[in-house]
Amino acid sequence: MVNFKQFWTKKTLVGLGLGQFLSLLITSTGFSSSELAKRGINAPTSQSFLNYVLLSVVYGSVMLYRRQALKAKWYYYVILGLVDVEANYLVVKAYQYTSITSVMLLDCWSIPSVMLLTYIFLKTKYRYRKIAGVIVCVAGLVMVVFSDVHAGDRSGGSNPRKGDLLVIAGATLYAISNVSEEFLVKNADRVELMAFLGLFGAIISAIQISIVERNELKSIHWTAGAVSFFRAMAFPFFGFSLAMFLFYSFVPVLLKMSGSTMLNLSLLTSDMWAVVIRIFAYHEKVDWMYFLAFVAVAVGLIIYSGGDKDDDQSRADVADQGTERSKHFDEEAGFDNLNRGNTVGSSKMGDNSRHDCMTSSGGRETIENTSIGNDMQGKKS
């Protein structure tokens, strides 16, 4: 019989709540992007640039205040920044070539990719309950796709094959980025991760903007009035950047708490939150299968994240491996110098102890000799 108390632990509830908060942030970025697209702005890298700058400034300032040595090599963050920037670019670019139905369906590729990568590189063990939760979540998203088809969303796009390949490539890069962040946040430092991801992400984005989106930015009409410009471009642009900054800031917390798979499963509900906003904010009618899909994804998330107490033993089995990875990072960062300093200090303390013992022994021998001499003199007298 199922013990439902296992499903409602504090960790489970916090993980579910944080996952849905991140899903709502992604939903808000989608609406901001659509508003910019309606005004003729199709520059995904330019939209993400300010987010990377905010990450580097905020978390970089914290790093400078701490004055701590790096726990991971800097070129790890260069690779992560490149992967993250290109993942965002490819998925947004795919909307120009294929339908939203195809993007939503193929974007699920990130979930099995994350599970495979975490199993290989992080030695994460997935019980049958968690696999069942993943299947239920994906089934819920498939319902969303079928509801789109039922509602008449059959537009194939200008080049569906190219668009589908872009989505698959972007989803794979998302999986690599999420697993890399999970590894670094568990073995290095969250502030260090965000600071360098923002720094190198901003540099890579700036280079890509100058090459790929330069003409797109030139075509934007910047001569509008101040009020109309703020409403048309600045508000959705800065709203997108703020939502992305919050998203990137809280993602490492969920990764450390529940892992990459839980993150990707939680983000499946972003399309359904978009439906809720369309219903109440824009008064649009949606297909009834959306609500059934939302329930299915919610149940799948509870199944996947519930019963964390059962997984404590499996986490303990791989704790030693995590410790070894952390030690490896420390040695690469130069912390072995501290160990060598402690060893030298211990040797010196040992030498001093031996010297004190010899001095004490010598002192006792001197006192004994003096006492014997006094006794001899007393007898002679």
Coordinates of C-alpha atoms in Angstrom, one line a residue:
M1 CA 0.0 0.0 0.0
V2 CA 1.3 3.5 -0.9
N3 CA 2.3 5.7 2.0
F4 CA 1.3 9.2 0.8
K5 CA 3.3 10.8 3.6
Q6 CA 6.4 10.0 1.5
F7 CA 5.1 12.1 -1.3
W8 CA 4.5 15.2 0.8
T9 CA 7.9 15.7 2.4
K10 CA 9.2 19.3 2.7
K11 CA 11.8 18.7 0.1
T12 CA 9.1 17.4 -2.4
L13 CA 6.9 20.4 -1.9
V14 CA 9.7 22.9 -2.2
G15 CA 11.0 21.2 -5.3
L16 CA 7.5 21.2 -6.9
G17 CA 6.9 24.8 -6.0
L18 CA 10.3 26.0 -7.2
G19 CA 9.9 24.1 -10.4
Q20 CA 6.5 25.8 -11.2
F21 CA 8.0 29.2 -10.3
L22 CA 10.7 28.5 -12.9
S23 CA 8.0 27.3 -15.4
L24 CA 6.1 30.6 -14.9
L25 CA 9.3 32.6 -15.6
I26 CA 9.8 30.7 -18.8
T27 CA 6.2 31.3 -19.8
S28 CA 6.7 35.1 -19.2
T29 CA 9.8 35.0 -21.4
G30 CA 7.7 33.4 -24.1
F31 CA 5.1 36.1 -24.0
S32 CA 7.8 38.8 -24.0
S33 CA 9.4 37.2 -27.1
S34 CA 6.1 37.0 -28.9
E35 CA 5.4 40.7 -28.2
L36 CA 8.8 41.6 -29.6
A37 CA 8.2 39.4 -32.6
K38 CA 4.9 41.1 -33.3
R39 CA 6.9 44.4 -33.5
G40 CA 9.3 42.9 -36.0
I41 CA 12.2 42.2 -33.6
N42 CA 13.6 38.7 -34.2
A43 CA 17.0 38.8 -32.4
P44 CA 17.1 36.0 -29.8
T45 CA 20.8 36.4 -28.9
S46 CA 20.3 40.2 -28.4
Q47 CA 17.4 39.4 -26.0
S48 CA 19.6 37.1 -23.9
F49 CA 22.6 39.4 -23.9
L50 CA 21.3 41.7 -21.0
N51 CA 20.6 38.6 -18.9
Y52 CA 24.2 37.4 -19.1
V53 CA 25.4 40.9 -18.3
L54 CA 23.2 41.0 -15.2
L55 CA 24.5 37.6 -14.1
S56 CA 28.2 38.6 -14.5
V57 CA 27.7 42.0 -12.7
V58 CA 25.7 40.7 -9.7
Y59 CA 27.4 37.4 -9.0
G60 CA 30.8 38.7 -10.1
S61 CA 30.5 41.4 -7.5
V62 CA 29.8 38.8 -4.8
M63 CA 32.9 36.8 -6.0
L64 CA 35.1 39.9 -5.8
Y65 CA 33.8 40.5 -2.3
R66 CA 34.6 36.9 -1.2
R67 CA 38.1 36.9 -2.7
Q68 CA 38.1 33.1 -2.9
A69 CA 40.1 30.9 -5.3
L70 CA 38.3 29.2 -8.2
K71 CA 37.0 25.8 -7.5
A72 CA 36.8 24.8 -11.2
K73 CA 38.9 25.6 -14.2
W74 CA 37.8 28.7 -16.1
Y75 CA 37.7 27.0 -19.5
Y76 CA 34.9 24.8 -18.1
Y77 CA 32.7 27.9 -17.9
V78 CA 33.7 29.0 -21.4
I79 CA 32.4 25.7 -22.8
L80 CA 29.2 25.9 -20.7
G81 CA 28.6 29.5 -21.8
L82 CA 29.0 28.6 -25.5
V83 CA 26.6 25.6 -25.1
D84 CA 24.0 27.7 -23.3
V85 CA 24.0 30.6 -25.7
E86 CA 23.7 28.3 -28.8
A87 CA 20.9 26.2 -27.1
N88 CA 18.8 29.3 -26.6
Y89 CA 19.5 30.5 -30.2
L90 CA 18.7 27.2 -31.9
V91 CA 15.4 26.6 -30.3
V92 CA 14.1 30.2 -30.9
K93 CA 15.4 30.0 -34.4
A94 CA 13.4 26.8 -35.1
Y95 CA 10.1 28.7 -34.8
Q96 CA 10.9 30.4 -38.1
Y97 CA 11.0 27.1 -40.0
T98 CA 8.6 24.6 -38.3
S99 CA 5.3 24.7 -36.4
I100 CA 4.9 25.2 -32.7
T101 CA 3.5 21.7 -32.5
S102 CA 6.7 20.2 -33.7
V103 CA 8.8 22.4 -31.5
M104 CA 6.8 21.4 -28.4
L105 CA 7.0 17.7 -29.2
L106 CA 10.7 17.5 -30.2
D107 CA 11.7 19.7 -27.3
C108 CA 10.9 16.7 -25.1
W109 CA 14.1 15.2 -26.4
S110 CA 16.0 17.0 -23.6
I111 CA 14.4 14.8 -21.0
P112 CA 15.8 11.4 -22.1
S113 CA 19.0 13.1 -23.0
V114 CA 19.3 14.5 -19.5
M115 CA 18.5 11.1 -18.0
L116 CA 21.2 9.4 -20.1
L117 CA 23.8 12.0 -19.4
T118 CA 23.2 12.0 -15.6
Y119 CA 23.3 8.2 -15.6
I120 CA 26.6 8.1 -17.4
F121 CA 28.5 11.0 -15.9
L122 CA 26.8 11.7 -12.6
K123 CA 26.0 8.0 -11.8
T124 CA 22.4 9.0 -11.0
K125 CA 20.2 5.9 -10.4
Y126 CA 16.5 6.1 -11.5
R127 CA 14.0 3.9 -9.8
Y128 CA 10.9 2.5 -11.7
R129 CA 8.8 5.1 -9.9
K130 CA 10.8 8.0 -11.4
I131 CA 10.7 6.5 -14.9
A132 CA 7.0 6.1 -14.5
G133 CA 6.7 9.8 -13.6
V134 CA 8.7 10.8 -16.7
I135 CA 6.4 8.7 -18.9
V136 CA 3.3 10.3 -17.4
C137 CA 4.7 13.8 -17.9
V138 CA 5.6 13.2 -21.5
A139 CA 2.2 11.6 -22.2
G140 CA 0.7 14.8 -20.8
L141 CA 2.7 16.9 -23.3
V142 CA 1.7 14.6 -26.2
M143 CA -1.9 15.4 -25.2
V144 CA -1.1 19.1 -25.7
V145 CA 0.3 18.4 -29.1
F146 CA -2.8 16.4 -30.1
S147 CA -5.0 19.2 -28.8
D148 CA -3.2 21.6 -31.1
V149 CA -3.8 19.3 -34.0
H150 CA -7.4 18.9 -33.0
A151 CA -7.7 22.7 -32.8
G152 CA -6.4 23.1 -36.4
D153 CA -2.7 23.9 -35.8
R154 CA -1.4 22.0 -38.8
S155 CA 0.9 24.6 -40.3
G156 CA 4.1 22.9 -41.3
G157 CA 6.3 26.0 -41.5
S158 CA 8.6 27.0 -44.4
N159 CA 11.2 24.3 -43.9
P160 CA 9.9 21.7 -41.3
R161 CA 12.9 19.3 -41.7
K162 CA 15.4 22.1 -40.9
G163 CA 13.3 23.4 -38.1
D164 CA 13.0 19.9 -36.5
L165 CA 16.7 19.4 -36.7
L166 CA 17.3 22.8 -35.0
V167 CA 14.9 21.8 -32.2
I168 CA 16.6 18.5 -31.6
A169 CA 20.1 20.1 -31.6
G170 CA 18.9 22.8 -29.2
A171 CA 17.3 20.3 -26.9
T172 CA 20.5 18.2 -26.8
L173 CA 22.5 21.3 -26.0
Y174 CA 20.0 22.2 -23.2
A175 CA 20.5 18.7 -21.8
I176 CA 24.3 19.1 -21.8
S177 CA 24.0 22.6 -20.2
N178 CA 21.7 21.4 -17.5
V179 CA 23.8 18.3 -16.6
S180 CA 27.0 20.5 -16.6
E181 CA 25.4 23.0 -14.3
E182 CA 24.2 20.3 -12.0
F183 CA 27.7 18.8 -11.8
L184 CA 29.3 22.2 -11.2
V185 CA 26.8 23.4 -8.6
K186 CA 27.3 20.2 -6.6
N187 CA 31.1 20.1 -6.8
A188 CA 32.1 23.8 -7.3
D189 CA 30.1 26.9 -6.2
R190 CA 26.8 28.3 -7.3
V191 CA 27.9 32.0 -7.2
E192 CA 31.1 31.1 -9.2
L193 CA 28.9 29.2 -11.7
M194 CA 26.5 32.1 -12.3
A195 CA 29.3 34.7 -12.4
F196 CA 31.4 33.0 -15.1
L197 CA 28.3 31.7 -17.0
G198 CA 27.2 35.4 -17.2
L199 CA 30.7 36.7 -18.1
F200 CA 31.4 34.2 -20.9
G201 CA 27.8 34.1 -22.1
A202 CA 27.9 37.9 -22.5
I203 CA 31.1 37.8 -24.5
I204 CA 29.9 35.0 -26.8
S205 CA 26.6 36.7 -27.3
A206 CA 28.3 40.0 -28.2
I207 CA 30.4 38.2 -30.8
Q208 CA 27.4 36.4 -32.2
I209 CA 25.3 39.5 -32.3
S210 CA 28.0 41.4 -34.3
I211 CA 28.1 38.5 -36.8
V212 CA 24.6 37.1 -37.1
E213 CA 22.1 39.8 -35.8
R214 CA 23.8 43.0 -36.9
N215 CA 21.5 43.5 -39.9
E216 CA 18.4 42.7 -37.8
L217 CA 19.3 45.3 -35.3
K218 CA 19.9 47.9 -38.0
S219 CA 16.5 47.3 -39.5
I220 CA 14.7 48.2 -36.2
H221 CA 13.1 51.7 -36.3
W222 CA 14.7 53.5 -33.3
T223 CA 13.2 56.9 -34.0
A224 CA 9.9 56.4 -32.3
G225 CA 8.9 58.6 -29.3
A226 CA 10.0 57.9 -25.8
V227 CA 6.6 56.6 -24.5
S228 CA 5.8 54.5 -27.6
F229 CA 9.3 53.1 -27.7
F230 CA 9.1 52.0 -24.0
R231 CA 5.7 50.3 -24.5
A232 CA 6.7 48.7 -27.8
M233 CA 10.2 47.5 -27.1
A234 CA 11.8 48.5 -23.8
F235 CA 9.1 47.0 -21.5
P236 CA 9.0 43.5 -23.1
F237 CA 12.8 43.5 -23.6
F238 CA 13.7 44.3 -20.0
G239 CA 10.8 42.1 -18.8
F240 CA 12.4 39.2 -20.7
S241 CA 15.9 40.0 -19.3
L242 CA 14.6 40.2 -15.7
A243 CA 12.6 36.9 -16.0
M244 CA 15.7 35.2 -17.5
F245 CA 17.9 36.6 -14.7
L246 CA 15.6 35.2 -12.0
F247 CA 15.3 31.9 -13.9
Y248 CA 19.1 31.4 -14.2
S249 CA 19.5 32.4 -10.5
F250 CA 17.1 29.8 -9.2
V251 CA 17.9 26.9 -11.6
P252 CA 21.1 25.9 -9.7
V253 CA 19.0 25.7 -6.5
L254 CA 16.6 23.2 -8.1
L255 CA 19.4 21.3 -9.7
K256 CA 21.2 20.8 -6.4
M257 CA 17.9 19.8 -4.7
S258 CA 16.3 17.6 -7.3
G259 CA 18.5 17.2 -10.3
S260 CA 18.3 18.0 -14.1
T261 CA 15.5 15.6 -14.9
M262 CA 13.2 17.3 -12.4
L263 CA 14.0 20.7 -13.9
N264 CA 13.1 19.6 -17.4
L265 CA 10.0 17.9 -16.3
S266 CA 8.8 21.0 -14.4
L267 CA 9.4 23.2 -17.5
L268 CA 6.9 21.0 -19.4
T269 CA 4.1 22.9 -17.7
S270 CA 5.2 26.2 -19.1
D271 CA 3.0 25.7 -22.2
M272 CA 0.0 25.0 -20.0
W273 CA 0.6 28.1 -17.9
A274 CA 0.6 29.9 -21.2
V275 CA -2.8 28.5 -21.9
V276 CA -4.1 29.7 -18.5
I277 CA -2.9 33.2 -19.3
R278 CA -4.5 33.1 -22.7
I279 CA -7.8 32.1 -21.1
F280 CA -7.9 34.7 -18.3
A281 CA -5.9 37.6 -19.8
Y282 CA -6.8 37.3 -23.5
H283 CA -10.2 35.5 -23.1
E284 CA -9.2 32.9 -25.7
K285 CA -10.9 29.5 -26.0
V286 CA -8.7 26.4 -25.8
D287 CA -9.3 22.8 -26.3
W288 CA -10.5 20.6 -23.4
M289 CA -7.4 18.3 -23.8
Y290 CA -5.2 21.1 -22.4
F291 CA -6.7 20.7 -19.0
L292 CA -6.4 16.9 -19.0
A293 CA -2.7 17.3 -20.1
F294 CA -2.1 19.7 -17.3
V295 CA -3.4 17.2 -14.8
A296 CA -1.3 14.4 -16.3
V297 CA 1.9 16.5 -16.1
A298 CA 1.2 17.5 -12.5
V299 CA 0.6 13.9 -11.5
G300 CA 3.8 12.8 -13.3
L301 CA 5.8 15.5 -11.4
I302 CA 4.4 14.3 -8.1
I303 CA 5.2 10.7 -8.9
Y304 CA 8.8 11.6 -10.0
S305 CA 9.6 13.9 -7.0
G306 CA 7.7 12.0 -4.3
G307 CA 9.2 9.5 -1.9
D308 CA 12.6 11.1 -1.6
K309 CA 13.3 9.1 1.6
D310 CA 13.5 5.9 -0.4
D311 CA 16.4 7.4 -2.4
D312 CA 18.6 8.4 0.5
Q313 CA 20.4 5.0 0.5
S314 CA 21.1 5.2 -3.3
R315 CA 22.4 8.8 -2.8
A316 CA 24.6 7.6 0.0
D317 CA 26.0 4.9 -2.3
V318 CA 27.3 7.5 -4.7
A319 CA 28.3 10.0 -2.0
D320 CA 31.9 8.7 -2.0
Q321 CA 32.1 9.3 -5.8
G322 CA 30.9 12.9 -5.3
T323 CA 33.5 13.4 -2.6
E324 CA 36.2 12.2 -5.0
R325 CA 35.0 14.6 -7.7
S326 CA 35.0 17.5 -5.2
K327 CA 38.6 16.6 -4.2
H328 CA 39.6 16.5 -7.8
F329 CA 38.2 20.0 -8.3
D330 CA 40.1 21.2 -5.2
E331 CA 43.3 19.8 -6.4
E332 CA 42.9 21.4 -9.8
A333 CA 42.2 24.7 -8.3
G334 CA 45.3 24.6 -6.2
F335 CA 44.0 23.7 -2.8
D336 CA 46.6 21.0 -2.4
N337 CA 49.1 23.7 -1.4
L338 CA 47.1 24.1 1.8
N339 CA 47.4 20.4 2.5
R340 CA 51.2 20.6 1.9
G341 CA 51.4 23.6 4.3
N342 CA 49.5 21.6 7.0
T343 CA 51.9 18.7 6.5
V344 CA 55.0 21.0 6.9
G345 CA 53.4 22.5 10.0
S346 CA 52.8 19.1 11.5
S347 CA 56.4 18.1 10.9
K348 CA 57.6 21.2 12.6
M349 CA 55.3 20.6 15.6
G350 CA 56.6 17.0 15.8
D351 CA 60.2 18.3 15.8
N352 CA 59.4 20.8 18.5
S353 CA 57.8 18.2 20.6
R354 CA 60.7 15.9 20.3
H355 CA 63.0 18.8 21.2
D356 CA 60.9 19.6 24.3
C357 CA 61.0 16.0 25.4
M358 CA 64.8 15.9 25.1
T359 CA 65.1 19.2 27.0
S360 CA 62.8 18.0 29.7
S361 CA 64.8 14.7 30.0
G362 CA 68.1 16.6 30.2
G363 CA 66.6 18.9 32.9
R364 CA 65.6 15.9 35.0
E365 CA 69.0 14.3 34.6
T366 CA 70.7 17.6 35.8
I367 CA 68.4 17.8 38.9
E368 CA 69.1 14.2 39.8
N369 CA 72.9 14.6 39.4
T370 CA 72.8 17.8 41.7
S371 CA 70.8 15.9 44.3
I372 CA 73.3 13.0 44.4
G373 CA 76.3 15.5 44.7
N374 CA 74.7 17.1 47.7
D375 CA 74.1 13.8 49.4
M376 CA 77.8 12.8 49.0
Q377 CA 79.0 16.1 50.4
G378 CA 76.7 15.6 53.4
K379 CA 78.2 12.2 54.1
K380 CA 81.8 13.4 53.9
S381 CA 81.1 16.2 56.4

